Amino acid sequence: MADDGQFSRTLLLAVDAWRYGTRDDLQQRDLQRALGTAVRESALRSDLDPARWQRQDAGDGMFTPITDGSAEPKVIGSFVRELDEWLGRYNHDLQPQARLRLRVAVHHGVAIPAALGHAGAAPVHVCRLRDARVVRELLEVFSEANLVLAVSEEIFEGSVRPRHTSLSVKDFTRVEVAEQAKEFFATAWVHVPGVAGERVGAQLDAFAVSLSFAGTAVPPPRFFEQAVCRSFDAIGAPGPEGAEASGEVLSFPVPAGLSGTVLTGTWIEHLRKNTGAQFPGIRLAAGIARAPDPAVACAEATRLAGSDAAGRLLAASTRSRLVIVVSEEVYDAVVSRGGRFVFPMSYRHHEAGTGCWFRVPGHSIPPDPGPPQDQPATGAGSPSATATTYGDHSTAIGHGTFTAPFIMGDVHQHGSDR
């Protein structure tokens, strides 16, 4: 490194451990020891010299400038691969909550030695990438992963795209990092070892939400600010921009970088609570869709929220004022994998050909929405319903639910034609 105050441009590596603060004193001590060993051994196996790194440790993580001019391709390629393999061996027999899992970020720029470590915009940048909400969420969403790597746009364009690294362009997914509280906005590229890029992209594609309000021609005054924006604020995400109201439907694109799991889980839960607290008389259907183009996602979300099936289901529900409707793509790529407040077994198709899945909070599975408006109800002498059993053994027949060890097939009134 250059002397104090002198100019020096170098490679910067920042690492942080997952859920360090939830561990007791002895567990934190063991994790620190394991983290140091993981970084050192992975560096040595990648033909790097960690003895020359001027590490700045912080208990659950580390920051270090790497002055070796040939290190960048090794760090982005073999070091990350070796680190992932080392963590896999270490975590093999551990309980999930005891695993050592890491957020790793790489950038390059000016780092000036200072009294408490290093100063400069570049050290701040790499640490902001490491700690970005989208990186944290990916580590939570992909629970099988040992680490998530985030590289700055400068690293990606300078090393990955020109094929100087063993990781290729297809191994990375572009994300927009927006940390409003810290006034930090940047483009980054993320890689999750062992997870296909398509799955990562499915979490980070453009999502949109549409809210359809039953029994009112327009959204209630200040609903967007007090229910929608407040729910995004509760998960640490910026409020959405470009919201459009058309009749009883309010649609908006979801802020870039918010994962589908957080949107369909934690955000929906906050929306349900905020709506109940601030607008207790409101009944609404929330459509959620995703697509590479935000406008396409908004159009699909509007179709879902305003569908006849969603309206009938909302009318049929007696225990909830909210119906959640997700597209087939969102269910397959996000909901089906589960997560915090994401309950895949509580969703179902209510009728063939809708191209969407429904969930009604308060019901283990949604109630029967009744027949479509253009179809007559089943005759009084021969009602029938389909009984469906899910993992929690809650079974819906018509408008009612009951619990049984195992039920399959169709249930019909005695004396009907079948």
PDB file of C-alpha atoms in Angstrom, residues 5-197:
ATOM      1  CA  GLY A   5      -2.501  10.021   2.179  1.00  0.00           C
ATOM      2  CA  GLN A   6      -0.942   8.888  -1.114  1.00  0.00           C
ATOM      3  CA  PHE A   7      -2.915   7.785  -4.160  1.00  0.00           C
ATOM      4  CA  SER A   8      -3.271   4.042  -4.710  1.00  0.00           C
ATOM      5  CA  ARG A   9      -5.821   2.178  -6.839  1.00  0.00           C
ATOM      6  CA  THR A  10      -6.291  -1.438  -5.809  1.00  0.00           C
ATOM      7  CA  LEU A  11      -8.624  -4.428  -5.747  1.00  0.00           C
ATOM      8  CA  LEU A  12     -10.993  -4.426  -2.761  1.00  0.00           C
ATOM      9  CA  LEU A  13     -12.591  -7.467  -1.127  1.00  0.00           C
ATOM     10  CA  ALA A  14     -15.327  -7.313   1.532  1.00  0.00           C
ATOM     11  CA  VAL A  15     -16.790 -10.353   3.321  1.00  0.00           C
ATOM     12  CA  ASP A  16     -19.492 -10.645   5.982  1.00  0.00           C
ATOM     13  CA  ALA A  17     -21.038 -13.601   7.821  1.00  0.00           C
ATOM     14  CA  TRP A  18     -24.732 -14.486   7.815  1.00  0.00           C
ATOM     15  CA  ARG A  19     -26.694 -14.009  11.056  1.00  0.00           C
ATOM     16  CA  TYR A  20     -23.625 -13.436  13.216  1.00  0.00           C
ATOM     17  CA  GLY A  21     -25.518 -11.424  15.829  1.00  0.00           C
ATOM     18  CA  THR A  22     -27.981 -14.255  16.551  1.00  0.00           C
ATOM     19  CA  ARG A  23     -25.216 -16.528  17.907  1.00  0.00           C
ATOM     20  CA  ASP A  24     -23.954 -16.758  21.473  1.00  0.00           C
ATOM     21  CA  ASP A  25     -20.423 -15.805  22.552  1.00  0.00           C
ATOM     22  CA  LEU A  26     -18.809 -19.192  21.938  1.00  0.00           C
ATOM     23  CA  GLN A  27     -20.535 -19.608  18.606  1.00  0.00           C
ATOM     24  CA  GLN A  28     -19.301 -16.175  17.504  1.00  0.00           C
ATOM     25  CA  ARG A  29     -15.755 -17.106  18.537  1.00  0.00           C
ATOM     26  CA  ASP A  30     -15.923 -20.345  16.534  1.00  0.00           C
ATOM     27  CA  LEU A  31     -17.417 -18.554  13.544  1.00  0.00           C
ATOM     28  CA  GLN A  32     -14.656 -15.938  13.519  1.00  0.00           C
ATOM     29  CA  ARG A  33     -12.029 -18.683  13.570  1.00  0.00           C
ATOM     30  CA  ALA A  34     -13.771 -20.543  10.746  1.00  0.00           C
ATOM     31  CA  LEU A  35     -14.159 -17.383   8.673  1.00  0.00           C
ATOM     32  CA  GLY A  36     -10.456 -16.569   8.918  1.00  0.00           C
ATOM     33  CA  THR A  37      -9.517 -20.136   7.990  1.00  0.00           C
ATOM     34  CA  ALA A  38     -11.955 -20.204   5.073  1.00  0.00           C
ATOM     35  CA  VAL A  39     -10.573 -17.023   3.520  1.00  0.00           C
ATOM     36  CA  ARG A  40      -6.932 -17.932   4.101  1.00  0.00           C
ATOM     37  CA  GLU A  41      -7.131 -21.507   2.766  1.00  0.00           C
ATOM     38  CA  SER A  42      -9.274 -20.521  -0.215  1.00  0.00           C
ATOM     39  CA  ALA A  43      -6.790 -17.792  -1.123  1.00  0.00           C
ATOM     40  CA  LEU A  44      -3.808 -20.138  -0.896  1.00  0.00           C
ATOM     41  CA  ARG A  45      -5.530 -22.745  -3.062  1.00  0.00           C
ATOM     42  CA  SER A  46      -6.152 -19.979  -5.624  1.00  0.00           C
ATOM     43  CA  ASP A  47      -2.486 -19.001  -5.890  1.00  0.00           C
ATOM     44  CA  LEU A  48      -3.046 -15.841  -3.851  1.00  0.00           C
ATOM     45  CA  ASP A  49      -0.909 -14.676  -0.934  1.00  0.00           C
ATOM     46  CA  PRO A  50      -3.199 -13.692   1.977  1.00  0.00           C
ATOM     47  CA  ALA A  51      -0.139 -12.872   4.120  1.00  0.00           C
ATOM     48  CA  ARG A  52       0.266  -9.706   2.041  1.00  0.00           C
ATOM     49  CA  TRP A  53      -3.340  -8.599   2.493  1.00  0.00           C
ATOM     50  CA  GLN A  54      -3.851  -5.698   4.891  1.00  0.00           C
ATOM     51  CA  ARG A  55      -7.021  -7.043   6.429  1.00  0.00           C
ATOM     52  CA  GLN A  56      -9.382  -4.864   8.401  1.00  0.00           C
ATOM     53  CA  ASP A  57     -11.415  -7.288  10.534  1.00  0.00           C
ATOM     54  CA  ALA A  58     -14.775  -6.561  12.141  1.00  0.00           C
ATOM     55  CA  GLY A  59     -15.790  -9.692  14.052  1.00  0.00           C
ATOM     56  CA  ASP A  60     -18.359 -11.032  11.616  1.00  0.00           C
ATOM     57  CA  GLY A  61     -16.543  -9.869   8.498  1.00  0.00           C
ATOM     58  CA  MET A  62     -13.481  -8.374   6.908  1.00  0.00           C
ATOM     59  CA  PHE A  63     -12.345  -5.793   4.379  1.00  0.00           C
ATOM     60  CA  THR A  64      -9.005  -5.934   2.603  1.00  0.00           C
ATOM     61  CA  PRO A  65      -7.201  -4.205  -0.260  1.00  0.00           C
ATOM     62  CA  ILE A  66      -5.351  -6.704  -2.477  1.00  0.00           C
ATOM     63  CA  THR A  67      -2.342  -5.052  -4.086  1.00  0.00           C
ATOM     64  CA  ASP A  68      -1.305  -7.966  -6.308  1.00  0.00           C
ATOM     65  CA  GLY A  69      -1.971  -6.660  -9.806  1.00  0.00           C
ATOM     66  CA  SER A  70      -2.777 -10.132 -11.159  1.00  0.00           C
ATOM     67  CA  ALA A  71      -5.224 -11.032  -8.386  1.00  0.00           C
ATOM     68  CA  GLU A  72      -8.506  -9.834  -9.898  1.00  0.00           C
ATOM     69  CA  PRO A  73      -9.253 -12.807 -12.207  1.00  0.00           C
ATOM     70  CA  LYS A  74      -8.230 -15.211  -9.444  1.00  0.00           C
ATOM     71  CA  VAL A  75     -10.443 -13.574  -6.841  1.00  0.00           C
ATOM     72  CA  ILE A  76     -13.503 -13.512  -9.126  1.00  0.00           C
ATOM     73  CA  GLY A  77     -12.934 -17.080 -10.300  1.00  0.00           C
ATOM     74  CA  SER A  78     -10.951 -19.650  -8.367  1.00  0.00           C
ATOM     75  CA  PHE A  79     -11.084 -17.903  -4.964  1.00  0.00           C
ATOM     76  CA  VAL A  80     -14.880 -17.739  -4.968  1.00  0.00           C
ATOM     77  CA  ARG A  81     -15.098 -21.342  -6.157  1.00  0.00           C
ATOM     78  CA  GLU A  82     -12.642 -22.569  -3.496  1.00  0.00           C
ATOM     79  CA  LEU A  83     -14.448 -20.547  -0.825  1.00  0.00           C
ATOM     80  CA  ASP A  84     -17.779 -22.102  -1.796  1.00  0.00           C
ATOM     81  CA  GLU A  85     -16.299 -25.601  -1.661  1.00  0.00           C
ATOM     82  CA  TRP A  86     -14.625 -24.951   1.712  1.00  0.00           C
ATOM     83  CA  LEU A  87     -17.905 -23.704   3.158  1.00  0.00           C
ATOM     84  CA  GLY A  88     -19.713 -26.734   1.748  1.00  0.00           C
ATOM     85  CA  ARG A  89     -17.363 -29.077   3.579  1.00  0.00           C
ATOM     86  CA  TYR A  90     -17.548 -27.068   6.796  1.00  0.00           C
ATOM     87  CA  ASN A  91     -21.347 -26.848   6.757  1.00  0.00           C
ATOM     88  CA  HIS A  92     -21.989 -30.451   5.781  1.00  0.00           C
ATOM     89  CA  ASP A  93     -22.964 -31.821   9.223  1.00  0.00           C
ATOM     90  CA  LEU A  94     -24.148 -28.578  10.809  1.00  0.00           C
ATOM     91  CA  GLN A  95     -27.689 -27.584  11.658  1.00  0.00           C
ATOM     92  CA  PRO A  96     -29.003 -24.907   9.235  1.00  0.00           C
ATOM     93  CA  GLN A  97     -28.817 -22.101  11.818  1.00  0.00           C
ATOM     94  CA  ALA A  98     -25.176 -22.958  12.653  1.00  0.00           C
ATOM     95  CA  ARG A  99     -23.858 -22.825   9.086  1.00  0.00           C
ATOM     96  CA  LEU A 100     -21.190 -20.336   8.022  1.00  0.00           C
ATOM     97  CA  ARG A 101     -22.620 -18.478   5.035  1.00  0.00           C
ATOM     98  CA  LEU A 102     -21.107 -15.370   3.486  1.00  0.00           C
ATOM     99  CA  ARG A 103     -21.844 -12.227   1.528  1.00  0.00           C
ATOM    100  CA  VAL A 104     -18.838 -11.378  -0.646  1.00  0.00           C
ATOM    101  CA  ALA A 105     -18.292  -8.191  -2.662  1.00  0.00           C
ATOM    102  CA  VAL A 106     -15.478  -7.133  -4.986  1.00  0.00           C
ATOM    103  CA  HIS A 107     -14.695  -3.674  -6.364  1.00  0.00           C
ATOM    104  CA  HIS A 108     -11.586  -1.664  -7.232  1.00  0.00           C
ATOM    105  CA  GLY A 109     -10.657   1.925  -6.594  1.00  0.00           C
ATOM    106  CA  VAL A 110      -8.700   4.247  -4.330  1.00  0.00           C
ATOM    107  CA  ALA A 111      -8.216   3.124  -0.726  1.00  0.00           C
ATOM    108  CA  ILE A 112      -6.185   5.442   1.519  1.00  0.00           C
ATOM    109  CA  PRO A 113      -4.722   4.071   4.764  1.00  0.00           C
ATOM    110  CA  ALA A 114      -6.315   5.909   7.682  1.00  0.00           C
ATOM    111  CA  ALA A 115      -6.260   5.901  11.463  1.00  0.00           C
ATOM    112  CA  LEU A 116      -9.046   3.293  11.749  1.00  0.00           C
ATOM    113  CA  GLY A 117      -8.373   1.308   8.593  1.00  0.00           C
ATOM    114  CA  HIS A 118      -8.928   2.729   5.119  1.00  0.00           C
ATOM    115  CA  ALA A 119     -10.670   5.797   3.754  1.00  0.00           C
ATOM    116  CA  GLY A 120     -12.129   6.642   0.371  1.00  0.00           C
ATOM    117  CA  ALA A 121     -15.235   6.208  -1.753  1.00  0.00           C
ATOM    118  CA  ALA A 122     -14.152   2.788  -3.037  1.00  0.00           C
ATOM    119  CA  PRO A 123     -13.994   1.068   0.400  1.00  0.00           C
ATOM    120  CA  VAL A 124     -17.428   2.493   1.159  1.00  0.00           C
ATOM    121  CA  HIS A 125     -18.714   1.273  -2.220  1.00  0.00           C
ATOM    122  CA  VAL A 126     -17.584  -2.344  -1.801  1.00  0.00           C
ATOM    123  CA  CYS A 127     -18.992  -2.532   1.735  1.00  0.00           C
ATOM    124  CA  ARG A 128     -22.307  -1.083   0.577  1.00  0.00           C
ATOM    125  CA  LEU A 129     -22.497  -3.780  -2.106  1.00  0.00           C
ATOM    126  CA  ARG A 130     -21.716  -6.490   0.431  1.00  0.00           C
ATOM    127  CA  ASP A 131     -24.414  -5.209   2.798  1.00  0.00           C
ATOM    128  CA  ALA A 132     -27.018  -4.351   0.140  1.00  0.00           C
ATOM    129  CA  ARG A 133     -30.561  -5.486   0.798  1.00  0.00           C
ATOM    130  CA  VAL A 134     -30.747  -7.452  -2.454  1.00  0.00           C
ATOM    131  CA  VAL A 135     -27.588  -9.414  -1.555  1.00  0.00           C
ATOM    132  CA  ARG A 136     -28.920 -10.182   1.925  1.00  0.00           C
ATOM    133  CA  GLU A 137     -32.248 -11.289   0.475  1.00  0.00           C
ATOM    134  CA  LEU A 138     -30.643 -13.628  -2.041  1.00  0.00           C
ATOM    135  CA  LEU A 139     -28.730 -15.340   0.762  1.00  0.00           C
ATOM    136  CA  GLU A 140     -32.016 -15.793   2.641  1.00  0.00           C
ATOM    137  CA  VAL A 141     -34.012 -16.885  -0.408  1.00  0.00           C
ATOM    138  CA  PHE A 142     -31.493 -19.489  -1.591  1.00  0.00           C
ATOM    139  CA  SER A 143     -31.023 -21.280   1.703  1.00  0.00           C
ATOM    140  CA  GLU A 144     -28.968 -24.012   0.040  1.00  0.00           C
ATOM    141  CA  ALA A 145     -26.273 -21.529  -1.032  1.00  0.00           C
ATOM    142  CA  ASN A 146     -23.057 -21.053   0.947  1.00  0.00           C
ATOM    143  CA  LEU A 147     -22.386 -17.546  -0.346  1.00  0.00           C
ATOM    144  CA  VAL A 148     -23.556 -14.739  -2.588  1.00  0.00           C
ATOM    145  CA  LEU A 149     -21.014 -12.791  -4.629  1.00  0.00           C
ATOM    146  CA  ALA A 150     -21.638  -9.198  -5.730  1.00  0.00           C
ATOM    147  CA  VAL A 151     -19.204  -7.438  -8.051  1.00  0.00           C
ATOM    148  CA  SER A 152     -19.311  -3.797  -9.056  1.00  0.00           C
ATOM    149  CA  GLU A 153     -20.091  -2.756 -12.601  1.00  0.00           C
ATOM    150  CA  GLU A 154     -16.436  -1.752 -13.032  1.00  0.00           C
ATOM    151  CA  ILE A 155     -15.300  -5.278 -12.129  1.00  0.00           C
ATOM    152  CA  PHE A 156     -17.913  -6.892 -14.348  1.00  0.00           C
ATOM    153  CA  GLU A 157     -17.163  -4.748 -17.394  1.00  0.00           C
ATOM    154  CA  GLY A 158     -13.399  -4.861 -16.862  1.00  0.00           C
ATOM    155  CA  SER A 159     -12.876  -8.538 -16.030  1.00  0.00           C
ATOM    156  CA  VAL A 160     -15.982 -10.706 -16.438  1.00  0.00           C
ATOM    157  CA  ARG A 161     -17.369  -9.491 -19.747  1.00  0.00           C
ATOM    158  CA  PRO A 162     -13.941  -9.573 -21.505  1.00  0.00           C
ATOM    159  CA  ARG A 163     -13.602 -13.190 -20.250  1.00  0.00           C
ATOM    160  CA  HIS A 164     -10.586 -12.675 -18.020  1.00  0.00           C
ATOM    161  CA  THR A 165     -12.243 -14.766 -15.287  1.00  0.00           C
ATOM    162  CA  SER A 166     -13.376 -18.396 -15.122  1.00  0.00           C
ATOM    163  CA  LEU A 167     -16.873 -17.138 -14.249  1.00  0.00           C
ATOM    164  CA  SER A 168     -18.711 -16.007 -17.366  1.00  0.00           C
ATOM    165  CA  VAL A 169     -21.344 -13.398 -18.120  1.00  0.00           C
ATOM    166  CA  LYS A 170     -24.129 -16.007 -17.908  1.00  0.00           C
ATOM    167  CA  ASP A 171     -23.133 -16.766 -14.305  1.00  0.00           C
ATOM    168  CA  PHE A 172     -24.126 -13.252 -13.200  1.00  0.00           C
ATOM    169  CA  THR A 173     -27.401 -11.367 -12.877  1.00  0.00           C
ATOM    170  CA  ARG A 174     -27.601  -7.588 -13.066  1.00  0.00           C
ATOM    171  CA  VAL A 175     -29.173  -5.804 -10.078  1.00  0.00           C
ATOM    172  CA  GLU A 176     -29.838  -2.213  -9.122  1.00  0.00           C
ATOM    173  CA  VAL A 177     -28.786  -1.419  -5.555  1.00  0.00           C
ATOM    174  CA  ALA A 178     -30.816   1.386  -4.013  1.00  0.00           C
ATOM    175  CA  GLU A 179     -30.129   2.146  -0.352  1.00  0.00           C
ATOM    176  CA  GLN A 180     -31.973   5.431   0.115  1.00  0.00           C
ATOM    177  CA  ALA A 181     -31.198   5.746   3.824  1.00  0.00           C
ATOM    178  CA  LYS A 182     -27.471   5.733   2.996  1.00  0.00           C
ATOM    179  CA  GLU A 183     -27.856   7.667  -0.272  1.00  0.00           C
ATOM    180  CA  PHE A 184     -26.181   4.849  -2.163  1.00  0.00           C
ATOM    181  CA  PHE A 185     -27.286   3.856  -5.667  1.00  0.00           C
ATOM    182  CA  ALA A 186     -25.282   1.554  -7.926  1.00  0.00           C
ATOM    183  CA  THR A 187     -25.447  -1.177 -10.546  1.00  0.00           C
ATOM    184  CA  ALA A 188     -23.958  -4.501  -9.489  1.00  0.00           C
ATOM    185  CA  TRP A 189     -23.802  -8.078 -10.735  1.00  0.00           C
ATOM    186  CA  VAL A 190     -24.568 -11.028  -8.467  1.00  0.00           C
ATOM    187  CA  HIS A 191     -23.614 -14.694  -8.602  1.00  0.00           C
ATOM    188  CA  VAL A 192     -24.930 -17.471  -6.351  1.00  0.00           C
ATOM    189  CA  PRO A 193     -22.722 -20.596  -6.644  1.00  0.00           C
ATOM    190  CA  GLY A 194     -24.767 -23.720  -7.195  1.00  0.00           C
ATOM    191  CA  VAL A 195     -27.908 -21.805  -8.207  1.00  0.00           C
ATOM    192  CA  ALA A 196     -28.844 -21.495 -11.861  1.00  0.00           C
ATOM    193  CA  GLY A 197     -28.839 -17.961 -13.186  1.00  0.00           C
TER     194      GLY A 197
END
